[in-house]
């Protein structure tokens, strides 16, 4: 601990980058075009590109600098088949909960790119990380899981900037996924990501295109106090 | 619902932007320099800039396109004083939980920019949004709150690209914040944000500079299956 108290002088004297209008316009386009991708080409990702995405994920902020995300790259066919089976079961259960007139649409949305995406990444959270020493999470322990969400989003944006798509699969029984991937039983699933080159691009969310939901005006989401 | 099924043709034919190497380098720098800011100048933000940040937040992905984030701009002095009091109480309780040798450091980290930041934004989640029709959250209802986390992160990055800092305060009793801001009792606090111009910049997280925690190597966070 004490050794880490020494701060390299360059950490204090770094000059922050100045982001120009072109970069900000690009960032705006990135936010607008970053989609939840369901249709992938099967083309594999370059290993260096993939490593860059994992590196970006680890740049995310975390509560107390606890870095509680745990990344599981799922490559084995048997593991992927197990995940696919968990999805099928959970999806059938979810379909049963939907009102009749929506069920058909729901089924057609092709909610998982599990079959085509060349990469599967399961993101878990270590709910009691030794790192961070509990800072910032006494009153809101959910901020630990939120940190893993931030890692996913950072990866997602880094991917989109490279023309790589990410689809977040949440229709999964988290406990079944923990067992299927043989990770520590106390890890909690935050998201299961399909990653690969998207088969189509759109500025409009698939659920909006499909008429599932529309974008809400800011006035509906903002109050002043 | 039916009216929304009509998809404007331009939504299908849009050409996605191609992000170049310069943009990707900028994005990498943005991830590296986006800090959790605690020291702010009191200079107010331009209203148009602030509106752009709120607009960016609403570009975040959300489960089932439910857009469940609820943004509360806190301007009244009495409300801010109430939040400051909740922080003081929660912080004292958190301090009592820390081992002795860390408590002093913890206190010195100046965890809140509550006094100086010109803007306060409380971000809540509507846990049972009518929007999204329950899609994607049957097995993982926490994805609704995660969507609000994604909105915060999108705002945070948009701010950093404008040289504006964000500090996420999580040492707050969420129920007390709900009452202090007089929002619907079932809303859940996700994060309380201080927003303004940072008083210093650094590529290294404040908690790392202070010796609180160090950055973990990817090998500690990644497994293959």
GROMACS .gro file of C-alpha atoms in nm:
model
  450
    1UNK     CA    1   0.000   0.000   0.000
    2UNK     CA    2   0.266   0.250   0.100
    3UNK     CA    3   0.468   0.183  -0.213
    4UNK     CA    4   0.170   0.287  -0.418
    5UNK     CA    5   0.151   0.623  -0.244
    6UNK     CA    6   0.442   0.740  -0.456
    7UNK     CA    7   0.285   0.915  -0.755
    8UNK     CA    8   0.492   0.944  -1.070
    9UNK     CA    9   0.542   1.318  -1.131
   10UNK     CA   10   0.426   1.289  -1.492
   11UNK     CA   11   0.083   1.187  -1.365
   12UNK     CA   12   0.044   1.537  -1.225
   13UNK     CA   13   0.186   1.737  -1.509
   14UNK     CA   14   0.012   1.567  -1.803
   15UNK     CA   15  -0.164   1.813  -2.024
   16UNK     CA   16  -0.520   1.700  -2.095
   17UNK     CA   17  -0.614   1.665  -2.461
   18UNK     CA   18  -0.830   1.933  -2.611
   19UNK     CA   19  -1.112   1.771  -2.804
   20UNK     CA   20  -1.212   1.972  -3.108
   21UNK     CA   21  -1.546   2.024  -3.276
   22UNK     CA   22  -1.476   1.747  -3.530
   23UNK     CA   23  -1.414   1.498  -3.253
   24UNK     CA   24  -1.729   1.604  -3.069
   25UNK     CA   25  -1.931   1.564  -3.389
   26UNK     CA   26  -1.783   1.218  -3.430
   27UNK     CA   27  -1.870   1.129  -3.073
   28UNK     CA   28  -2.226   1.244  -3.131
   29UNK     CA   29  -2.244   1.022  -3.440
   30UNK     CA   30  -2.098   0.735  -3.240
   31UNK     CA   31  -2.371   0.768  -2.977
   32UNK     CA   32  -2.635   0.791  -3.247
   33UNK     CA   33  -2.513   0.493  -3.448
   34UNK     CA   34  -2.411   0.257  -3.168
   35UNK     CA   35  -2.676  -0.008  -3.195
   36UNK     CA   36  -2.766  -0.321  -3.006
   37UNK     CA   37  -2.672  -0.558  -3.288
   38UNK     CA   38  -2.858  -0.885  -3.344
   39UNK     CA   39  -2.750  -0.982  -3.696
   40UNK     CA   40  -2.383  -1.056  -3.741
   41UNK     CA   41  -2.150  -1.176  -4.011
   42UNK     CA   42  -1.955  -1.479  -3.896
   43UNK     CA   43  -1.621  -1.322  -3.997
   44UNK     CA   44  -1.380  -1.357  -3.704
   45UNK     CA   45  -1.235  -1.052  -3.532
   46UNK     CA   46  -0.869  -0.973  -3.550
   47UNK     CA   47  -0.707  -1.068  -3.219
   48UNK     CA   48  -0.542  -0.728  -3.175
   49UNK     CA   49  -0.876  -0.555  -3.233
   50UNK     CA   50  -1.042  -0.783  -2.982
   51UNK     CA   51  -0.769  -0.714  -2.725
   52UNK     CA   52  -0.821  -0.341  -2.780
   53UNK     CA   53  -1.188  -0.384  -2.690
   54UNK     CA   54  -1.103  -0.565  -2.367
   55UNK     CA   55  -0.849  -0.293  -2.288
   56UNK     CA   56  -1.114  -0.027  -2.342
   57UNK     CA   57  -1.353  -0.208  -2.108
   58UNK     CA   58  -1.093  -0.188  -1.832
   59UNK     CA   59  -1.067   0.192  -1.878
   60UNK     CA   60  -1.419   0.229  -1.742
   61UNK     CA   61  -1.477   0.412  -1.417
   62UNK     CA   62  -1.555   0.199  -1.112
   63UNK     CA   63  -1.672   0.268  -0.760
   64UNK     CA   64  -1.372   0.321  -0.532
   65UNK     CA   65  -1.156   0.225  -0.833
   66UNK     CA   66  -1.255  -0.134  -0.751
   67UNK     CA   67  -1.253  -0.260  -1.113
   68UNK     CA   68  -1.498  -0.536  -1.017
   69UNK     CA   69  -1.574  -0.656  -1.372
   70UNK     CA   70  -1.480  -1.013  -1.460
   71UNK     CA   71  -1.463  -1.094  -1.831
   72UNK     CA   72  -1.519  -1.444  -1.962
   73UNK     CA   73  -1.435  -1.509  -2.324
   74UNK     CA   74  -1.653  -1.801  -2.426
   75UNK     CA   75  -1.502  -2.005  -2.707
   76UNK     CA   76  -1.582  -2.371  -2.649
   77UNK     CA   77  -1.866  -2.505  -2.859
   78UNK     CA   78  -2.019  -2.694  -2.568
   79UNK     CA   79  -2.028  -2.381  -2.353
   80UNK     CA   80  -2.190  -2.179  -2.630
   81UNK     CA   81  -2.446  -2.452  -2.684
   82UNK     CA   82  -2.527  -2.443  -2.313
   83UNK     CA   83  -2.579  -2.065  -2.328
   84UNK     CA   84  -2.797  -2.103  -2.637
   85UNK     CA   85  -3.011  -2.358  -2.450
   86UNK     CA   86  -3.045  -2.124  -2.151
   87UNK     CA   87  -3.152  -1.846  -2.387
   88UNK     CA   88  -3.411  -2.068  -2.556
   89UNK     CA   89  -3.566  -2.163  -2.223
   90UNK     CA   90  -3.565  -1.807  -2.087
   91UNK     CA   91  -3.697  -1.669  -2.414
   92UNK     CA   92  -3.985  -1.916  -2.421
   93UNK     CA   93  -4.074  -1.814  -2.066
   94UNK     CA   94  -4.055  -1.445  -2.161
   95UNK     CA   95  -4.274  -1.504  -2.467
   96UNK     CA   96  -4.537  -1.666  -2.247
   97UNK     CA   97  -4.554  -1.343  -2.045
   98UNK     CA   98  -4.624  -1.126  -2.349
   99UNK     CA   99  -4.973  -1.029  -2.457
  100UNK     CA  100  -5.081  -1.223  -2.767
  101UNK     CA  101  -5.062  -0.945  -3.021
  102UNK     CA  102  -4.702  -0.872  -2.929
  103UNK     CA  103  -4.572  -1.226  -2.911
  104UNK     CA  104  -4.531  -1.270  -3.284
  105UNK     CA  105  -4.342  -0.948  -3.323
  106UNK     CA  106  -4.133  -1.033  -3.021
  107UNK     CA  107  -4.035  -1.369  -3.173
  108UNK     CA  108  -3.947  -1.206  -3.503
  109UNK     CA  109  -3.708  -0.960  -3.344
  110UNK     CA  110  -3.442  -1.226  -3.347
  111UNK     CA  111  -3.323  -1.133  -3.006
  112UNK     CA  112  -2.996  -1.312  -3.007
  113UNK     CA  113  -2.702  -1.307  -3.237
  114UNK     CA  114  -2.576  -1.608  -3.044
  115UNK     CA  115  -2.549  -1.828  -3.351
  116UNK     CA  116  -2.356  -1.599  -3.582
  117UNK     CA  117  -2.140  -1.368  -3.371
  118UNK     CA  118  -1.777  -1.483  -3.375
  119UNK     CA  119  -1.714  -1.372  -3.018
  120UNK     CA  120  -1.909  -1.428  -2.700
  121UNK     CA  121  -1.810  -1.234  -2.389
  122UNK     CA  122  -1.985  -1.289  -2.057
  123UNK     CA  123  -1.940  -1.000  -1.816
  124UNK     CA  124  -1.979  -1.072  -1.447
  125UNK     CA  125  -1.930  -0.866  -1.136
  126UNK     CA  126  -1.737  -0.969  -0.829
  127UNK     CA  127  -1.989  -0.830  -0.577
  128UNK     CA  128  -1.740  -0.809  -0.288
  129UNK     CA  129  -1.414  -0.704  -0.450
  130UNK     CA  130  -1.113  -0.665  -0.221
  131UNK     CA  131  -1.005  -0.376  -0.439
  132UNK     CA  132  -1.150  -0.035  -0.359
  133UNK     CA  133  -1.174  -0.113   0.012
  134UNK     CA  134  -1.548  -0.059   0.016
  135UNK     CA  135  -1.519   0.308  -0.077
  136UNK     CA  136  -1.838   0.463  -0.209
  137UNK     CA  137  -2.057   0.158  -0.181
  138UNK     CA  138  -2.169   0.148   0.181
  139UNK     CA  139  -2.508   0.307   0.107
  140UNK     CA  140  -2.537   0.192  -0.256
  141UNK     CA  141  -2.380  -0.154  -0.297
  142UNK     CA  142  -2.536  -0.176  -0.645
  143UNK     CA  143  -2.266   0.063  -0.766
  144UNK     CA  144  -2.035  -0.239  -0.786
  145UNK     CA  145  -2.254  -0.398  -1.054
  146UNK     CA  146  -2.296  -0.055  -1.213
  147UNK     CA  147  -1.919  -0.045  -1.259
  148UNK     CA  148  -1.938  -0.359  -1.473
  149UNK     CA  149  -2.215  -0.194  -1.676
  150UNK     CA  150  -1.977   0.096  -1.742
  151UNK     CA  151  -1.713  -0.151  -1.862
  152UNK     CA  152  -1.962  -0.302  -2.106
  153UNK     CA  153  -2.060   0.039  -2.238
  154UNK     CA  154  -1.698   0.146  -2.285
  155UNK     CA  155  -1.628  -0.172  -2.481
  156UNK     CA  156  -1.945  -0.118  -2.682
  157UNK     CA  157  -1.844   0.233  -2.790
  158UNK     CA  158  -1.486   0.129  -2.867
  159UNK     CA  159  -1.628  -0.149  -3.082
  160UNK     CA  160  -1.867   0.079  -3.268
  161UNK     CA  161  -1.579   0.315  -3.348
  162UNK     CA  162  -1.411   0.018  -3.517
  163UNK     CA  163  -1.720  -0.087  -3.710
  164UNK     CA  164  -1.769  -0.380  -3.474
  165UNK     CA  165  -2.113  -0.454  -3.335
  166UNK     CA  166  -2.218  -0.564  -2.988
  167UNK     CA  167  -2.545  -0.726  -2.889
  168UNK     CA  168  -2.633  -0.740  -2.520
  169UNK     CA  169  -2.832  -1.054  -2.438
  170UNK     CA  170  -3.028  -1.023  -2.114
  171UNK     CA  171  -3.287  -1.295  -2.167
  172UNK     CA  172  -3.086  -1.549  -1.971
  173UNK     CA  173  -3.117  -1.702  -1.627
  174UNK     CA  174  -2.808  -1.557  -1.455
  175UNK     CA  175  -2.757  -1.851  -1.220
  176UNK     CA  176  -2.770  -2.099  -1.508
  177UNK     CA  177  -2.506  -1.896  -1.693
  178UNK     CA  178  -2.278  -1.900  -1.387
  179UNK     CA  179  -2.300  -2.280  -1.381
  180UNK     CA  180  -2.269  -2.327  -1.757
  181UNK     CA  181  -1.946  -2.125  -1.761
  182UNK     CA  182  -1.808  -2.277  -1.442
  183UNK     CA  183  -1.717  -1.946  -1.282
  184UNK     CA  184  -1.720  -1.873  -0.905
  185UNK     CA  185  -2.074  -1.921  -0.777
  186UNK     CA  186  -2.086  -1.577  -0.617
  187UNK     CA  187  -2.013  -1.391  -0.941
  188UNK     CA  188  -2.320  -1.216  -1.080
  189UNK     CA  189  -2.393  -1.200  -1.450
  190UNK     CA  190  -2.424  -0.841  -1.571
  191UNK     CA  191  -2.444  -0.898  -1.946
  192UNK     CA  192  -2.375  -1.158  -2.212
  193UNK     CA  193  -2.232  -0.995  -2.523
  194UNK     CA  194  -2.228  -1.113  -2.882
  195UNK     CA  195  -1.950  -0.934  -3.069
  196UNK     CA  196  -1.877  -0.927  -3.442
  197UNK     CA  197  -1.928  -0.735  -3.763
  198UNK     CA  198  -2.288  -0.620  -3.799
  199UNK     CA  199  -2.486  -0.745  -4.096
  200UNK     CA  200  -2.663  -0.411  -4.128
  201UNK     CA  201  -2.634  -0.061  -3.989
  202UNK     CA  202  -2.900   0.183  -3.882
  203UNK     CA  203  -2.928   0.505  -3.693
  204UNK     CA  204  -3.263   0.390  -3.557
  205UNK     CA  205  -3.287   0.125  -3.284
  206UNK     CA  206  -3.422  -0.206  -3.413
  207UNK     CA  207  -3.705  -0.195  -3.159
  208UNK     CA  208  -3.804   0.149  -3.285
  209UNK     CA  209  -3.789   0.033  -3.647
  210UNK     CA  210  -4.002  -0.265  -3.556
  211UNK     CA  211  -4.260  -0.040  -3.393
  212UNK     CA  212  -4.193  -0.181  -3.047
  213UNK     CA  213  -4.130   0.154  -2.882
  214UNK     CA  214  -4.064   0.516  -2.980
  215UNK     CA  215  -3.810   0.765  -2.856
  216UNK     CA  216  -3.935   0.978  -2.567
  217UNK     CA  217  -3.896   1.356  -2.571
  218UNK     CA  218  -3.659   1.499  -2.311
  219UNK     CA  219  -3.950   1.687  -2.155
  220UNK     CA  220  -4.096   1.352  -2.047
  221UNK     CA  221  -3.773   1.255  -1.872
  222UNK     CA  222  -3.657   1.573  -1.704
  223UNK     CA  223  -3.786   1.757  -1.399
  224UNK     CA  224  -3.644   2.053  -1.211
  225UNK     CA  225  -3.626   2.098  -0.839
  226UNK     CA  226  -4.876   0.142  -3.177
  227UNK     CA  227  -4.975   0.066  -3.536
  228UNK     CA  228  -4.886   0.415  -3.652
  229UNK     CA  229  -4.537   0.359  -3.527
  230UNK     CA  230  -4.494   0.050  -3.741
  231UNK     CA  231  -4.439   0.276  -4.042
  232UNK     CA  232  -4.064   0.316  -4.070
  233UNK     CA  233  -3.935   0.622  -4.251
  234UNK     CA  234  -3.741   0.499  -4.555
  235UNK     CA  235  -3.438   0.711  -4.467
  236UNK     CA  236  -3.396   0.511  -4.147
  237UNK     CA  237  -3.308   0.210  -4.363
  238UNK     CA  238  -3.088   0.377  -4.618
  239UNK     CA  239  -2.871   0.589  -4.389
  240UNK     CA  240  -2.503   0.532  -4.448
  241UNK     CA  241  -2.320   0.470  -4.124
  242UNK     CA  242  -2.028   0.700  -4.052
  243UNK     CA  243  -1.683   0.560  -4.096
  244UNK     CA  244  -1.474   0.648  -3.795
  245UNK     CA  245  -1.113   0.709  -3.882
  246UNK     CA  246  -0.792   0.644  -3.690
  247UNK     CA  247  -0.779   1.002  -3.561
  248UNK     CA  248  -1.126   0.967  -3.413
  249UNK     CA  249  -1.041   0.634  -3.255
  250UNK     CA  250  -0.726   0.783  -3.100
  251UNK     CA  251  -0.937   1.067  -2.966
  252UNK     CA  252  -1.187   0.821  -2.821
  253UNK     CA  253  -0.907   0.633  -2.652
  254UNK     CA  254  -0.783   0.959  -2.500
  255UNK     CA  255  -1.136   1.041  -2.391
  256UNK     CA  256  -1.166   0.709  -2.207
  257UNK     CA  257  -0.823   0.762  -2.050
  258UNK     CA  258  -0.888   1.122  -1.938
  259UNK     CA  259  -1.252   1.096  -1.831
  260UNK     CA  260  -1.217   1.131  -1.457
  261UNK     CA  261  -1.451   1.123  -1.162
  262UNK     CA  262  -1.412   1.491  -1.079
  263UNK     CA  263  -1.429   1.617  -0.720
  264UNK     CA  264  -1.280   1.967  -0.749
  265UNK     CA  265  -1.477   2.212  -0.959
  266UNK     CA  266  -1.464   2.574  -1.054
  267UNK     CA  267  -1.790   2.747  -0.970
  268UNK     CA  268  -1.819   2.892  -1.324
  269UNK     CA  269  -2.170   2.818  -1.455
  270UNK     CA  270  -2.225   2.604  -1.762
  271UNK     CA  271  -2.367   2.746  -2.079
  272UNK     CA  272  -2.733   2.642  -2.108
  273UNK     CA  273  -2.689   2.508  -2.460
  274UNK     CA  274  -2.391   2.299  -2.349
  275UNK     CA  275  -2.589   2.164  -2.058
  276UNK     CA  276  -2.881   2.078  -2.284
  277UNK     CA  277  -2.641   1.892  -2.513
  278UNK     CA  278  -2.533   1.679  -2.219
  279UNK     CA  279  -2.891   1.588  -2.136
  280UNK     CA  280  -2.951   1.507  -2.501
  281UNK     CA  281  -2.649   1.279  -2.503
  282UNK     CA  282  -2.774   1.096  -2.193
  283UNK     CA  283  -3.097   1.015  -2.375
  284UNK     CA  284  -2.899   0.858  -2.663
  285UNK     CA  285  -2.793   0.575  -2.433
  286UNK     CA  286  -2.907   0.221  -2.503
  287UNK     CA  287  -3.183   0.084  -2.281
  288UNK     CA  288  -3.337  -0.256  -2.227
  289UNK     CA  289  -3.632  -0.302  -2.462
  290UNK     CA  290  -3.577   0.065  -2.566
  291UNK     CA  291  -3.753   0.150  -2.238
  292UNK     CA  292  -3.557   0.472  -2.170
  293UNK     CA  293  -3.627   0.435  -1.798
  294UNK     CA  294  -3.393   0.712  -1.681
  295UNK     CA  295  -3.546   1.009  -1.498
  296UNK     CA  296  -3.331   1.320  -1.475
  297UNK     CA  297  -3.373   1.574  -1.198
  298UNK     CA  298  -3.192   1.903  -1.232
  299UNK     CA  299  -3.142   2.027  -0.877
  300UNK     CA  300  -3.120   2.406  -0.857
  301UNK     CA  301  -3.291   2.519  -0.537
  302UNK     CA  302  -3.056   2.605  -0.254
  303UNK     CA  303  -3.270   2.428   0.003
  304UNK     CA  304  -3.269   2.104  -0.200
  305UNK     CA  305  -2.894   2.118  -0.242
  306UNK     CA  306  -2.850   2.180   0.130
  307UNK     CA  307  -3.065   1.875   0.200
  308UNK     CA  308  -2.850   1.662  -0.030
  309UNK     CA  309  -2.534   1.795   0.134
  310UNK     CA  310  -2.674   1.698   0.474
  311UNK     CA  311  -2.758   1.346   0.351
  312UNK     CA  312  -2.405   1.314   0.216
  313UNK     CA  313  -2.254   1.430   0.548
  314UNK     CA  314  -2.453   1.173   0.743
  315UNK     CA  315  -2.382   0.889   0.499
  316UNK     CA  316  -2.016   0.983   0.479
  317UNK     CA  317  -1.978   0.984   0.857
  318UNK     CA  318  -2.133   0.637   0.869
  319UNK     CA  319  -1.903   0.517   0.590
  320UNK     CA  320  -1.600   0.660   0.769
  321UNK     CA  321  -1.693   0.466   1.082
  322UNK     CA  322  -1.677   0.145   0.876
  323UNK     CA  323  -1.321   0.209   0.757
  324UNK     CA  324  -1.014   0.069   0.930
  325UNK     CA  325  -0.831   0.338   1.128
  326UNK     CA  326  -0.531   0.381   0.906
  327UNK     CA  327  -0.749   0.446   0.604
  328UNK     CA  328  -0.997   0.681   0.763
  329UNK     CA  329  -0.777   0.988   0.745
  330UNK     CA  330  -0.694   0.932   0.379
  331UNK     CA  331  -1.058   0.865   0.307
  332UNK     CA  332  -1.161   1.195   0.467
  333UNK     CA  333  -0.895   1.382   0.274
  334UNK     CA  334  -1.016   1.255  -0.063
  335UNK     CA  335  -1.280   1.525  -0.062
  336UNK     CA  336  -1.541   1.292  -0.195
  337UNK     CA  337  -1.795   1.544  -0.302
  338UNK     CA  338  -1.786   1.839  -0.530
  339UNK     CA  339  -2.128   1.923  -0.393
  340UNK     CA  340  -2.031   2.268  -0.274
  341UNK     CA  341  -1.859   2.398  -0.586
  342UNK     CA  342  -2.013   2.229  -0.890
  343UNK     CA  343  -2.254   2.466  -1.065
  344UNK     CA  344  -2.489   2.186  -1.169
  345UNK     CA  345  -2.639   1.898  -0.973
  346UNK     CA  346  -2.820   1.624  -1.162
  347UNK     CA  347  -2.988   1.337  -0.981
  348UNK     CA  348  -3.046   1.035  -1.204
  349UNK     CA  349  -3.321   0.796  -1.105
  350UNK     CA  350  -3.470   0.492  -1.267
  351UNK     CA  351  -3.839   0.421  -1.312
  352UNK     CA  352  -3.819   0.052  -1.219
  353UNK     CA  353  -4.143  -0.046  -1.392
  354UNK     CA  354  -4.151   0.166  -1.708
  355UNK     CA  355  -4.453   0.126  -1.933
  356UNK     CA  356  -4.219   0.175  -2.225
  357UNK     CA  357  -4.038  -0.129  -2.360
  358UNK     CA  358  -4.326  -0.361  -2.269
  359UNK     CA  359  -4.105  -0.567  -2.038
  360UNK     CA  360  -3.884  -0.684  -2.323
  361UNK     CA  361  -3.550  -0.824  -2.214
  362UNK     CA  362  -3.596  -0.785  -1.842
  363UNK     CA  363  -3.800  -1.086  -1.734
  364UNK     CA  364  -3.496  -1.278  -1.610
  365UNK     CA  365  -3.276  -0.977  -1.529
  366UNK     CA  366  -3.494  -0.689  -1.402
  367UNK     CA  367  -3.176  -0.509  -1.294
  368UNK     CA  368  -3.120  -0.423  -1.661
  369UNK     CA  369  -3.369  -0.138  -1.614
  370UNK     CA  370  -3.139   0.031  -1.362
  371UNK     CA  371  -2.842  -0.059  -1.583
  372UNK     CA  372  -3.003   0.146  -1.860
  373UNK     CA  373  -2.989   0.454  -1.637
  374UNK     CA  374  -2.623   0.378  -1.568
  375UNK     CA  375  -2.565   0.383  -1.944
  376UNK     CA  376  -2.733   0.723  -1.965
  377UNK     CA  377  -2.502   0.859  -1.695
  378UNK     CA  378  -2.196   0.723  -1.874
  379UNK     CA  379  -2.301   0.870  -2.207
  380UNK     CA  380  -2.351   1.210  -2.045
  381UNK     CA  381  -2.014   1.173  -1.869
  382UNK     CA  382  -1.826   1.111  -2.193
  383UNK     CA  383  -2.009   1.388  -2.378
  384UNK     CA  384  -1.913   1.621  -2.093
  385UNK     CA  385  -1.547   1.517  -2.095
  386UNK     CA  386  -1.531   1.584  -2.470
  387UNK     CA  387  -1.640   1.942  -2.389
  388UNK     CA  388  -1.391   1.986  -2.107
  389UNK     CA  389  -1.670   1.953  -1.852
  390UNK     CA  390  -1.622   1.731  -1.550
  391UNK     CA  391  -1.865   1.497  -1.379
  392UNK     CA  392  -1.837   1.358  -1.027
  393UNK     CA  393  -2.062   1.066  -0.933
  394UNK     CA  394  -2.163   1.082  -0.567
  395UNK     CA  395  -2.276   0.744  -0.434
  396UNK     CA  396  -2.231   0.804  -0.060
  397UNK     CA  397  -2.596   0.895  -0.014
  398UNK     CA  398  -2.894   0.720   0.134
  399UNK     CA  399  -3.111   0.670  -0.177
  400UNK     CA  400  -3.443   0.684   0.008
  401UNK     CA  401  -3.349   1.010   0.174
  402UNK     CA  402  -3.260   1.158  -0.165
  403UNK     CA  403  -3.598   1.053  -0.306
  404UNK     CA  404  -3.769   1.240  -0.024
  405UNK     CA  405  -3.541   1.544  -0.035
  406UNK     CA  406  -3.612   1.593  -0.405
  407UNK     CA  407  -3.983   1.514  -0.378
  408UNK     CA  408  -3.989   1.268  -0.665
  409UNK     CA  409  -4.219   0.964  -0.692
  410UNK     CA  410  -4.147   0.732  -0.400
  411UNK     CA  411  -4.092   0.429  -0.624
  412UNK     CA  412  -3.813   0.594  -0.827
  413UNK     CA  413  -3.472   0.454  -0.740
  414UNK     CA  414  -3.164   0.671  -0.720
  415UNK     CA  415  -2.892   0.551  -0.958
  416UNK     CA  416  -2.642   0.834  -0.925
  417UNK     CA  417  -2.613   1.192  -0.807
  418UNK     CA  418  -2.391   1.391  -1.039
  419UNK     CA  419  -2.192   1.708  -0.979
  420UNK     CA  420  -2.122   1.877  -1.312
  421UNK     CA  421  -1.893   2.170  -1.389
  422UNK     CA  422  -1.549   2.272  -1.507
  423UNK     CA  423  -1.281   2.065  -1.335
  424UNK     CA  424  -1.025   2.248  -1.123
  425UNK     CA  425  -0.752   2.008  -1.233
  426UNK     CA  426  -0.700   1.739  -1.494
  427UNK     CA  427  -0.522   1.409  -1.470
  428UNK     CA  428  -0.489   1.091  -1.666
  429UNK     CA  429  -0.463   0.898  -1.341
  430UNK     CA  430  -0.769   0.836  -1.123
  431UNK     CA  431  -0.764   1.039  -0.802
  432UNK     CA  432  -0.790   0.722  -0.595
  433UNK     CA  433  -0.486   0.580  -0.772
  434UNK     CA  434  -0.292   0.903  -0.722
  435UNK     CA  435  -0.385   0.897  -0.355
  436UNK     CA  436  -0.260   0.539  -0.322
  437UNK     CA  437  -0.605   0.405  -0.253
  438UNK     CA  438  -0.597   0.140  -0.523
  439UNK     CA  439  -0.391   0.048  -0.829
  440UNK     CA  440  -0.496  -0.052  -1.178
  441UNK     CA  441  -0.536  -0.427  -1.223
  442UNK     CA  442  -0.375  -0.607  -1.517
  443UNK     CA  443  -0.615  -0.755  -1.770
  444UNK     CA  444  -0.484  -1.102  -1.688
  445UNK     CA  445  -0.643  -1.069  -1.341
  446UNK     CA  446  -0.981  -0.988  -1.491
  447UNK     CA  447  -1.010  -1.222  -1.788
  448UNK     CA  448  -1.073  -1.595  -1.810
  449UNK     CA  449  -1.141  -1.816  -2.109
  450UNK     CA  450  -1.395  -2.092  -2.129
   0.00000   0.00000   0.00000
